[in-house]
Amino acid sequence: MTVRPELRDLPQLRLRPGAPVGLYLHVPFCLTRCGYCDFNTYTPAELGGVNPDAWLAALSAELQRAGALLDHPEVATVFVGGGTPSLLGGDRMTVMLDAVRTAFPLAGDAEVTTEANPESTSPEFFATLRTAGYTRISLGMQSVAPRVLAVLDRVHSPGRAAAAAGEARAAGFDHVSLDLIYGTPGETDEDLLASVETAIAAEVDHVSAYGLIVEEGTALARRIRRGELPAPDDDVLAARYELVDARLTDAGFHWYEVSNWARPGGECRHNLGYWDGGQWWGAGPGAHGFVGDVRWWNVKHPNAYAHALDGGRLPVAGFETLTDETRHTEEVMLALRLRRGLALDRLDAAERARADTAVAAGLAVVEDRRLVLTARGRLLADGVVRDLLG
């Protein structure tokens, strides 16, 4: 069956001078669907005939169109996400990065990151990626507790993520990250501490830790609705966050974004581009882009995505042009999540008064004319933002 997407033509895109340009490449393939995941991913049974080589050809075509449309700006960061990019194997991931270089010039110090599932990696895989020019690996660890991995429907063994991190470092990667999830039903403090200790012992320079969010439409949400599992508890999530923060801080990591900790120099520059209001082209099924004041998103299904590009069209499903008010709201929301905080001169008089209230409540401090969340403020970051914006 041919999938015919409803396409939208983008308005004229004008790069904002001085704002770095990044690329996000979305790989929509997974072997299985994790119970908590609501990302735009597809298992082999759901693909309807789309294969990785056809997807890669379509992605290369989109990159060529994007490069020409933006007049080939220098790219500072590339992030390959998914899905499970490592399922492509080292050779296809080399071809993908070559397609980027054909469409865009890369900065000499470009950060090139890929996500990877520990079970679909090997020493040879990491060596191939390092030779190709990748500079950073982000591994999905989630937990080392078997019962937690089982609830999350993760297929890797408890020790595999740390072993993969060691293989990546041995292949020459200076920047390796491990991702954790805390607050899974059935998890204990001891389970989480064991996961954090394993990440520290793996000698990575970056750790991300996210509280479990139960997304509607996922298998996990259905299990909780049926009463098979309890819903995550907000107080438990807060306590687990404090546990992660304290142990990573003691080990020499610093928080630089509410959910991210790094050793000096280990921060993810691509993600900082999102939080700092940068601009990027999102390529692949369902990917989002943001250039100038225009944000857009691609059609989701790989068939529709490939069909659009085969027809000489960009695979854009929709777009929005951000107003000054929307841009300000997003600046406040994103900057406050960062350790360096939000410049006070970006706030109007009413917002400054509300910032004073947050400081008086112990939710933020002022450092070098910037509003920075305290440890307690990080636990209530969304509420602080809402109150600040009024």
CSV table of C-alpha atoms in Angstrom, one decimal:
chain,number,residue,atom,x,y,z
A,1,MET,CA,0.0,0.0,0.0
A,2,THR,CA,1.3,3.5,-0.9
A,3,VAL,CA,1.1,5.9,2.0
A,4,ARG,CA,0.3,9.4,0.7
A,5,PRO,CA,1.3,12.1,3.2
A,6,GLU,CA,-0.4,15.4,3.6
A,7,LEU,CA,2.6,17.7,3.0
A,8,ARG,CA,3.1,21.4,3.9
A,9,ASP,CA,5.5,23.8,2.1
A,10,LEU,CA,7.8,25.5,4.6
A,11,PRO,CA,7.9,29.3,4.6
A,12,GLN,CA,11.2,31.0,3.7
A,13,LEU,CA,13.8,30.1,6.4
A,14,ARG,CA,16.2,32.7,7.5
A,15,LEU,CA,19.1,31.5,9.8
A,16,ARG,CA,19.5,33.6,12.9
A,17,PRO,CA,23.0,35.2,12.8
A,18,GLY,CA,25.3,34.0,15.6
A,19,ALA,CA,23.1,31.1,16.6
A,20,PRO,CA,24.9,27.7,16.1
A,21,VAL,CA,23.4,25.3,13.6
A,22,GLY,CA,22.9,21.6,14.4
A,23,LEU,CA,21.5,18.5,12.7
A,24,TYR,CA,19.3,15.9,14.3
A,25,LEU,CA,18.9,12.6,12.4
A,26,HIS,CA,16.1,10.3,13.5
A,27,VAL,CA,16.5,6.6,13.1
A,28,PRO,CA,13.0,5.0,13.5
A,29,PHE,CA,14.0,1.4,13.9
A,30,CYS,CA,13.8,-0.8,17.1
A,31,LEU,CA,13.8,-4.5,17.5
A,32,THR,CA,11.2,-4.4,20.2
A,33,ARG,CA,9.1,-1.6,21.7
A,34,CYS,CA,9.9,-0.7,25.4
A,35,GLY,CA,6.8,-0.5,27.5
A,36,TYR,CA,7.3,3.1,28.5
A,37,CYS,CA,8.3,4.5,25.1
A,38,ASP,CA,6.1,6.7,23.0
A,39,PHE,CA,8.8,7.8,20.5
A,40,ASN,CA,8.3,7.6,16.8
A,41,THR,CA,9.8,4.1,16.3
A,42,TYR,CA,8.8,1.0,14.5
A,43,THR,CA,9.6,-2.7,15.0
A,44,PRO,CA,10.1,-5.0,11.9
A,45,ALA,CA,6.5,-6.1,12.1
A,46,GLU,CA,5.3,-2.5,11.8
A,47,LEU,CA,7.5,-1.3,9.0
A,48,GLY,CA,5.4,-2.3,6.1
A,49,GLY,CA,8.2,-3.0,3.7
A,50,VAL,CA,10.5,-0.1,4.6
A,51,ASN,CA,14.1,-1.2,5.1
A,52,PRO,CA,17.2,0.6,6.5
A,53,ASP,CA,18.8,1.1,3.1
A,54,ALA,CA,15.6,2.7,1.6
A,55,TRP,CA,15.4,4.9,4.7
A,56,LEU,CA,19.0,5.9,4.4
A,57,ALA,CA,18.5,6.9,0.8
A,58,ALA,CA,15.5,9.1,1.7
A,59,LEU,CA,17.5,10.6,4.6
A,60,SER,CA,20.3,11.5,2.3
A,61,ALA,CA,17.9,13.1,-0.1
A,62,GLU,CA,16.4,15.2,2.7
A,63,LEU,CA,19.9,16.3,3.8
A,64,GLN,CA,20.7,17.4,0.3
A,65,ARG,CA,17.5,19.5,0.1
A,66,ALA,CA,18.2,21.0,3.5
A,67,GLY,CA,21.7,21.9,2.7
A,68,ALA,CA,20.7,23.7,-0.5
A,69,LEU,CA,17.7,25.4,1.2
A,70,LEU,CA,19.9,26.9,4.0
A,71,ASP,CA,22.8,27.7,1.7
A,72,HIS,CA,25.1,25.1,3.3
A,73,PRO,CA,25.8,26.7,6.7
A,74,GLU,CA,28.6,25.2,8.8
A,75,VAL,CA,27.2,22.6,11.3
A,76,ALA,CA,28.5,22.7,14.8
A,77,THR,CA,26.8,19.5,16.2
A,78,VAL,CA,25.2,16.4,14.8
A,79,PHE,CA,23.0,14.1,16.9
A,80,VAL,CA,21.8,10.7,15.7
A,81,GLY,CA,18.8,9.6,17.8
A,82,GLY,CA,16.0,7.1,17.7
A,83,GLY,CA,14.8,4.5,17.8
A,84,THR,CA,18.0,2.5,17.9
A,85,PRO,CA,20.7,3.9,15.6
A,86,SER,CA,23.1,1.1,16.5
A,87,LEU,CA,20.8,-1.4,14.7
A,88,LEU,CA,22.1,0.2,11.5
A,89,GLY,CA,25.6,-1.2,12.1
A,90,GLY,CA,28.8,0.7,11.7
A,91,ASP,CA,28.9,0.7,7.9
A,92,ARG,CA,25.5,2.3,7.4
A,93,MET,CA,26.3,4.8,10.1
A,94,THR,CA,29.4,5.7,8.3
A,95,VAL,CA,27.4,6.2,5.1
A,96,MET,CA,25.0,8.4,7.1
A,97,LEU,CA,27.7,10.7,8.3
A,98,ASP,CA,29.2,10.8,4.8
A,99,ALA,CA,25.8,12.0,3.6
A,100,VAL,CA,25.9,14.8,6.2
A,101,ARG,CA,29.3,15.9,5.0
A,102,THR,CA,28.1,16.0,1.4
A,103,ALA,CA,25.2,18.3,2.3
A,104,PHE,CA,26.8,20.5,5.0
A,105,PRO,CA,30.3,21.5,6.0
A,106,LEU,CA,31.1,20.3,9.5
A,107,ALA,CA,33.0,22.6,11.8
A,108,GLY,CA,36.5,21.4,12.6
A,109,ASP,CA,35.6,20.8,16.2
A,110,ALA,CA,32.1,19.4,15.4
A,111,GLU,CA,30.5,17.2,18.1
A,112,VAL,CA,29.0,14.1,16.4
A,113,THR,CA,26.9,12.0,18.8
A,114,THR,CA,24.9,8.8,18.4
A,115,GLU,CA,22.6,7.0,20.7
A,116,ALA,CA,23.1,3.3,21.0
A,117,ASN,CA,21.5,0.3,22.6
A,118,PRO,CA,24.2,-1.7,24.5
A,119,GLU,CA,23.0,-5.0,23.1
A,120,SER,CA,23.5,-3.9,19.5
A,121,THR,CA,27.1,-2.7,19.9
A,122,SER,CA,30.5,-4.3,19.9
A,123,PRO,CA,34.2,-3.2,20.0
A,124,GLU,CA,34.2,-3.4,16.2
A,125,PHE,CA,31.1,-1.2,16.0
A,126,PHE,CA,32.7,1.5,18.2
A,127,ALA,CA,36.0,1.3,16.3
A,128,THR,CA,34.1,1.8,13.0
A,129,LEU,CA,32.2,4.8,14.3
A,130,ARG,CA,35.3,6.4,15.7
A,131,THR,CA,37.1,6.0,12.3
A,132,ALA,CA,34.0,7.5,10.6
A,133,GLY,CA,34.2,10.7,12.7
A,134,TYR,CA,31.7,10.2,15.5
A,135,THR,CA,32.9,11.9,18.7
A,136,ARG,CA,30.4,11.0,21.4
A,137,ILE,CA,28.4,7.9,22.4
A,138,SER,CA,25.2,8.0,24.4
A,139,LEU,CA,24.2,4.5,25.8
A,140,GLY,CA,20.7,3.6,27.1
A,141,MET,CA,21.5,2.0,30.5
A,142,GLN,CA,18.3,2.8,32.4
A,143,SER,CA,19.1,0.4,35.4
A,144,VAL,CA,21.3,-2.5,36.5
A,145,ALA,CA,18.4,-4.1,38.5
A,146,PRO,CA,16.9,-7.0,36.5
A,147,ARG,CA,13.4,-6.4,37.9
A,148,VAL,CA,13.5,-2.8,36.8
A,149,LEU,CA,14.7,-3.6,33.3
A,150,ALA,CA,11.9,-6.2,33.1
A,151,VAL,CA,9.2,-3.6,34.0
A,152,LEU,CA,10.6,-1.3,31.4
A,153,ASP,CA,10.7,-4.1,28.8
A,154,ARG,CA,14.4,-3.4,28.2
A,155,VAL,CA,16.2,-6.3,26.5
A,156,HIS,CA,19.8,-5.7,27.5
A,157,SER,CA,21.5,-7.6,30.4
A,158,PRO,CA,22.2,-5.6,33.6
A,159,GLY,CA,26.0,-5.4,33.0
A,160,ARG,CA,26.0,-4.8,29.3
A,161,ALA,CA,25.7,-1.0,29.3
A,162,ALA,CA,28.8,-0.5,31.5
A,163,ALA,CA,30.7,-3.0,29.3
A,164,ALA,CA,29.7,-1.2,26.2
A,165,ALA,CA,30.9,2.1,27.7
A,166,GLY,CA,34.3,0.5,28.3
A,167,GLU,CA,34.4,-0.7,24.7
A,168,ALA,CA,33.6,2.8,23.5
A,169,ARG,CA,36.3,4.4,25.6
A,170,ALA,CA,38.8,1.7,24.4
A,171,ALA,CA,37.9,2.6,20.8
A,172,GLY,CA,39.0,6.2,21.4
A,173,PHE,CA,35.8,8.0,22.5
A,174,ASP,CA,36.6,10.6,25.1
A,175,HIS,CA,32.9,11.4,25.6
A,176,VAL,CA,30.6,8.6,26.6
A,177,SER,CA,27.2,9.1,28.3
A,178,LEU,CA,25.0,6.7,30.2
A,179,ASP,CA,21.2,7.3,30.5
A,180,LEU,CA,19.3,6.3,33.7
A,181,ILE,CA,15.6,6.2,34.5
A,182,TYR,CA,14.5,6.4,38.1
A,183,GLY,CA,11.1,5.9,39.8
A,184,THR,CA,10.1,2.7,38.0
A,185,PRO,CA,7.5,0.7,39.9
A,186,GLY,CA,9.3,-1.8,42.1
A,187,GLU,CA,12.6,0.1,42.1
A,188,THR,CA,14.3,0.6,45.5
A,189,ASP,CA,16.8,3.2,46.6
A,190,GLU,CA,19.4,0.4,46.6
A,191,ASP,CA,18.5,-0.4,43.0
A,192,LEU,CA,19.0,3.2,41.9
A,193,LEU,CA,22.3,3.6,43.9
A,194,ALA,CA,23.7,0.4,42.3
A,195,SER,CA,22.9,1.9,38.8
A,196,VAL,CA,24.6,5.2,39.7
A,197,GLU,CA,27.6,3.5,41.1
A,198,THR,CA,27.9,1.3,38.0
A,199,ALA,CA,27.8,4.4,35.8
A,200,ILE,CA,30.5,6.1,37.9
A,201,ALA,CA,32.7,3.0,37.9
A,202,ALA,CA,32.4,2.8,34.1
A,203,GLU,CA,34.4,6.1,34.0
A,204,VAL,CA,32.0,7.9,31.6
A,205,ASP,CA,32.0,11.7,31.6
A,206,HIS,CA,28.3,12.3,31.3
A,207,VAL,CA,25.1,10.8,33.0
A,208,SER,CA,21.5,11.7,32.2
A,209,ALA,CA,18.8,10.7,34.7
A,210,TYR,CA,15.1,11.0,34.0
A,211,GLY,CA,12.2,10.4,36.3
A,212,LEU,CA,9.8,7.8,34.7
A,213,ILE,CA,6.9,9.5,32.9
A,214,VAL,CA,3.9,7.3,32.1
A,215,GLU,CA,2.8,8.3,28.6
A,216,GLU,CA,-0.7,7.6,27.4
A,217,GLY,CA,-1.0,4.9,24.8
A,218,THR,CA,2.1,2.9,26.1
A,219,ALA,CA,2.1,-0.6,27.4
A,220,LEU,CA,3.2,0.7,30.8
A,221,ALA,CA,0.2,3.0,31.0
A,222,ARG,CA,-2.1,0.1,30.2
A,223,ARG,CA,-0.5,-2.0,32.9
A,224,ILE,CA,-0.9,0.8,35.5
A,225,ARG,CA,-4.5,1.4,34.4
A,226,ARG,CA,-5.3,-2.3,34.9
A,227,GLY,CA,-3.8,-2.2,38.4
A,228,GLU,CA,-0.9,-4.5,37.6
A,229,LEU,CA,1.7,-1.9,38.6
A,230,PRO,CA,1.5,1.2,40.9
A,231,ALA,CA,1.8,4.6,39.3
A,232,PRO,CA,5.1,6.5,40.0
A,233,ASP,CA,4.9,8.5,43.2
A,234,ASP,CA,5.9,12.2,43.0
A,235,ASP,CA,7.5,12.2,46.5
A,236,VAL,CA,9.5,9.1,45.6
A,237,LEU,CA,10.7,10.6,42.3
A,238,ALA,CA,11.9,13.7,44.2
A,239,ALA,CA,13.8,11.7,46.7
A,240,ARG,CA,15.4,9.6,44.0
A,241,TYR,CA,16.4,12.7,42.1
A,242,GLU,CA,18.1,14.0,45.2
A,243,LEU,CA,19.9,10.7,45.7
A,244,VAL,CA,21.2,10.8,42.1
A,245,ASP,CA,22.3,14.4,42.4
A,246,ALA,CA,24.1,13.8,45.7
A,247,ARG,CA,26.1,10.8,44.6
A,248,LEU,CA,27.1,12.2,41.2
A,249,THR,CA,28.2,15.4,42.8
A,250,ASP,CA,30.3,13.5,45.3
A,251,ALA,CA,31.9,11.7,42.4
A,252,GLY,CA,33.0,14.9,40.6
A,253,PHE,CA,30.1,15.4,38.2
A,254,HIS,CA,28.3,18.7,38.1
A,255,TRP,CA,24.7,19.3,37.1
A,256,TYR,CA,24.5,21.6,34.0
A,257,GLU,CA,20.9,20.9,33.2
A,258,VAL,CA,18.2,19.7,35.5
A,259,SER,CA,18.4,16.1,34.3
A,260,ASN,CA,22.1,16.0,33.1
A,261,TRP,CA,25.4,15.8,34.9
A,262,ALA,CA,28.9,15.9,33.4
A,263,ARG,CA,32.5,16.0,34.3
A,264,PRO,CA,34.3,19.2,33.2
A,265,GLY,CA,34.1,19.3,29.3
A,266,GLY,CA,31.7,16.4,29.1
A,267,GLU,CA,28.5,18.5,28.5
A,268,CYS,CA,26.5,17.6,25.4
A,269,ARG,CA,26.9,20.6,23.1
A,270,HIS,CA,24.1,19.5,20.8
A,271,ASN,CA,21.5,19.4,23.6
A,272,LEU,CA,22.9,22.7,25.0
A,273,GLY,CA,22.0,24.1,21.5
A,274,TYR,CA,18.4,23.2,22.2
A,275,TRP,CA,18.3,24.8,25.6
A,276,ASP,CA,20.2,27.9,24.5
A,277,GLY,CA,17.7,28.7,21.7
A,278,GLY,CA,19.9,27.4,18.9
A,279,GLN,CA,18.7,26.2,15.5
A,280,TRP,CA,18.8,22.9,13.8
A,281,TRP,CA,17.5,20.9,10.9
A,282,GLY,CA,15.6,17.7,12.0
A,283,ALA,CA,15.9,15.0,9.3
A,284,GLY,CA,14.1,11.7,9.3
A,285,PRO,CA,10.5,10.5,10.0
A,286,GLY,CA,8.8,12.6,12.6
A,287,ALA,CA,11.9,14.7,13.2
A,288,HIS,CA,11.4,18.4,14.3
A,289,GLY,CA,13.4,21.3,13.1
A,290,PHE,CA,13.8,24.9,14.2
A,291,VAL,CA,15.4,27.6,12.0
A,292,GLY,CA,14.9,31.4,12.4
A,293,ASP,CA,11.5,31.7,13.9
A,294,VAL,CA,10.0,28.7,12.2
A,295,ARG,CA,9.5,25.3,13.8
A,296,TRP,CA,8.3,22.3,11.7
A,297,TRP,CA,7.9,18.5,12.0
A,298,ASN,CA,8.1,15.7,9.4
A,299,VAL,CA,5.5,13.1,8.6
A,300,LYS,CA,5.9,10.2,11.0
A,301,HIS,CA,5.7,6.9,9.1
A,302,PRO,CA,8.8,5.9,7.2
A,303,ASN,CA,6.7,5.0,4.1
A,304,ALA,CA,5.2,8.5,4.0
A,305,TYR,CA,8.6,10.0,4.6
A,306,ALA,CA,10.2,8.1,1.7
A,307,HIS,CA,7.2,8.7,-0.6
A,308,ALA,CA,7.5,12.5,-0.1
A,309,LEU,CA,11.2,12.6,-0.9
A,310,ASP,CA,10.8,10.2,-3.9
A,311,GLY,CA,8.3,12.8,-5.2
A,312,GLY,CA,10.8,15.6,-4.8
A,313,ARG,CA,9.1,17.2,-1.8
A,314,LEU,CA,10.2,17.9,1.7
A,315,PRO,CA,8.4,15.5,4.1
A,316,VAL,CA,7.0,18.3,6.2
A,317,ALA,CA,3.7,17.6,8.0
A,318,GLY,CA,3.2,21.0,9.6
A,319,PHE,CA,5.0,24.1,10.9
A,320,GLU,CA,4.5,27.1,13.1
A,321,THR,CA,6.0,30.6,13.1
A,322,LEU,CA,6.9,31.6,16.7
A,323,THR,CA,5.7,34.9,18.0
A,324,ASP,CA,7.9,37.1,20.3
A,325,GLU,CA,5.7,36.0,23.2
A,326,THR,CA,6.2,32.3,22.4
A,327,ARG,CA,9.9,32.8,22.0
A,328,HIS,CA,10.1,34.5,25.4
A,329,THR,CA,8.1,31.8,27.1
A,330,GLU,CA,10.4,29.1,25.7
A,331,GLU,CA,13.6,31.1,26.6
A,332,VAL,CA,12.5,31.3,30.2
A,333,MET,CA,11.4,27.6,30.3
A,334,LEU,CA,14.7,26.3,28.8
A,335,ALA,CA,17.2,28.8,30.3
A,336,LEU,CA,16.0,28.1,33.8
A,337,ARG,CA,16.8,24.4,33.4
A,338,LEU,CA,20.4,25.3,33.0
A,339,ARG,CA,23.0,25.7,35.7
A,340,ARG,CA,24.0,29.0,34.3
A,341,GLY,CA,20.4,30.1,34.6
A,342,LEU,CA,18.4,33.0,33.0
A,343,ALA,CA,19.7,36.5,32.6
A,344,LEU,CA,17.6,38.9,34.7
A,345,ASP,CA,17.6,41.5,31.9
A,346,ARG,CA,15.5,39.1,29.8
A,347,LEU,CA,12.6,39.6,32.3
A,348,ASP,CA,10.1,42.4,32.4
A,349,ALA,CA,9.3,44.3,35.6
A,350,ALA,CA,6.4,42.0,36.6
A,351,GLU,CA,8.6,38.9,36.0
A,352,ARG,CA,11.4,40.4,38.0
A,353,ALA,CA,9.1,40.8,40.9
A,354,ARG,CA,8.0,37.2,40.6
A,355,ALA,CA,11.7,36.2,40.4
A,356,ASP,CA,12.3,38.0,43.7
A,357,THR,CA,9.4,35.9,45.2
A,358,ALA,CA,11.1,32.7,43.9
A,359,VAL,CA,14.4,33.8,45.6
A,360,ALA,CA,12.6,34.6,48.8
A,361,ALA,CA,11.0,31.1,48.8
A,362,GLY,CA,14.4,29.4,48.4
A,363,LEU,CA,13.7,28.2,44.9
A,364,ALA,CA,16.3,30.3,43.1
A,365,VAL,CA,19.3,32.5,43.7
A,366,VAL,CA,20.8,35.3,41.8
A,367,GLU,CA,24.4,34.8,40.5
A,368,ASP,CA,26.1,37.3,38.3
A,369,ARG,CA,22.7,38.9,37.3
A,370,ARG,CA,21.3,35.5,36.4
A,371,LEU,CA,18.5,33.6,38.0
A,372,VAL,CA,19.6,30.1,38.9
A,373,LEU,CA,17.5,27.3,40.4
A,374,THR,CA,18.5,25.9,43.8
A,375,ALA,CA,18.4,22.2,44.6
A,376,ARG,CA,14.8,22.5,45.8
A,377,GLY,CA,13.9,24.7,42.8
A,378,ARG,CA,15.1,22.0,40.4
A,379,LEU,CA,12.6,19.6,42.0
A,380,LEU,CA,9.8,22.2,41.2
A,381,ALA,CA,11.3,23.6,38.0
A,382,ASP,CA,8.0,23.5,36.0
A,383,GLY,CA,6.1,25.3,38.7
A,384,VAL,CA,8.8,27.9,39.1
A,385,VAL,CA,8.6,28.6,35.3
A,386,ARG,CA,4.8,28.9,35.5
A,387,ASP,CA,4.9,31.3,38.4
A,388,LEU,CA,7.6,33.4,36.8
A,389,LEU,CA,5.7,33.8,33.6
A,390,GLY,CA,2.5,34.6,35.5
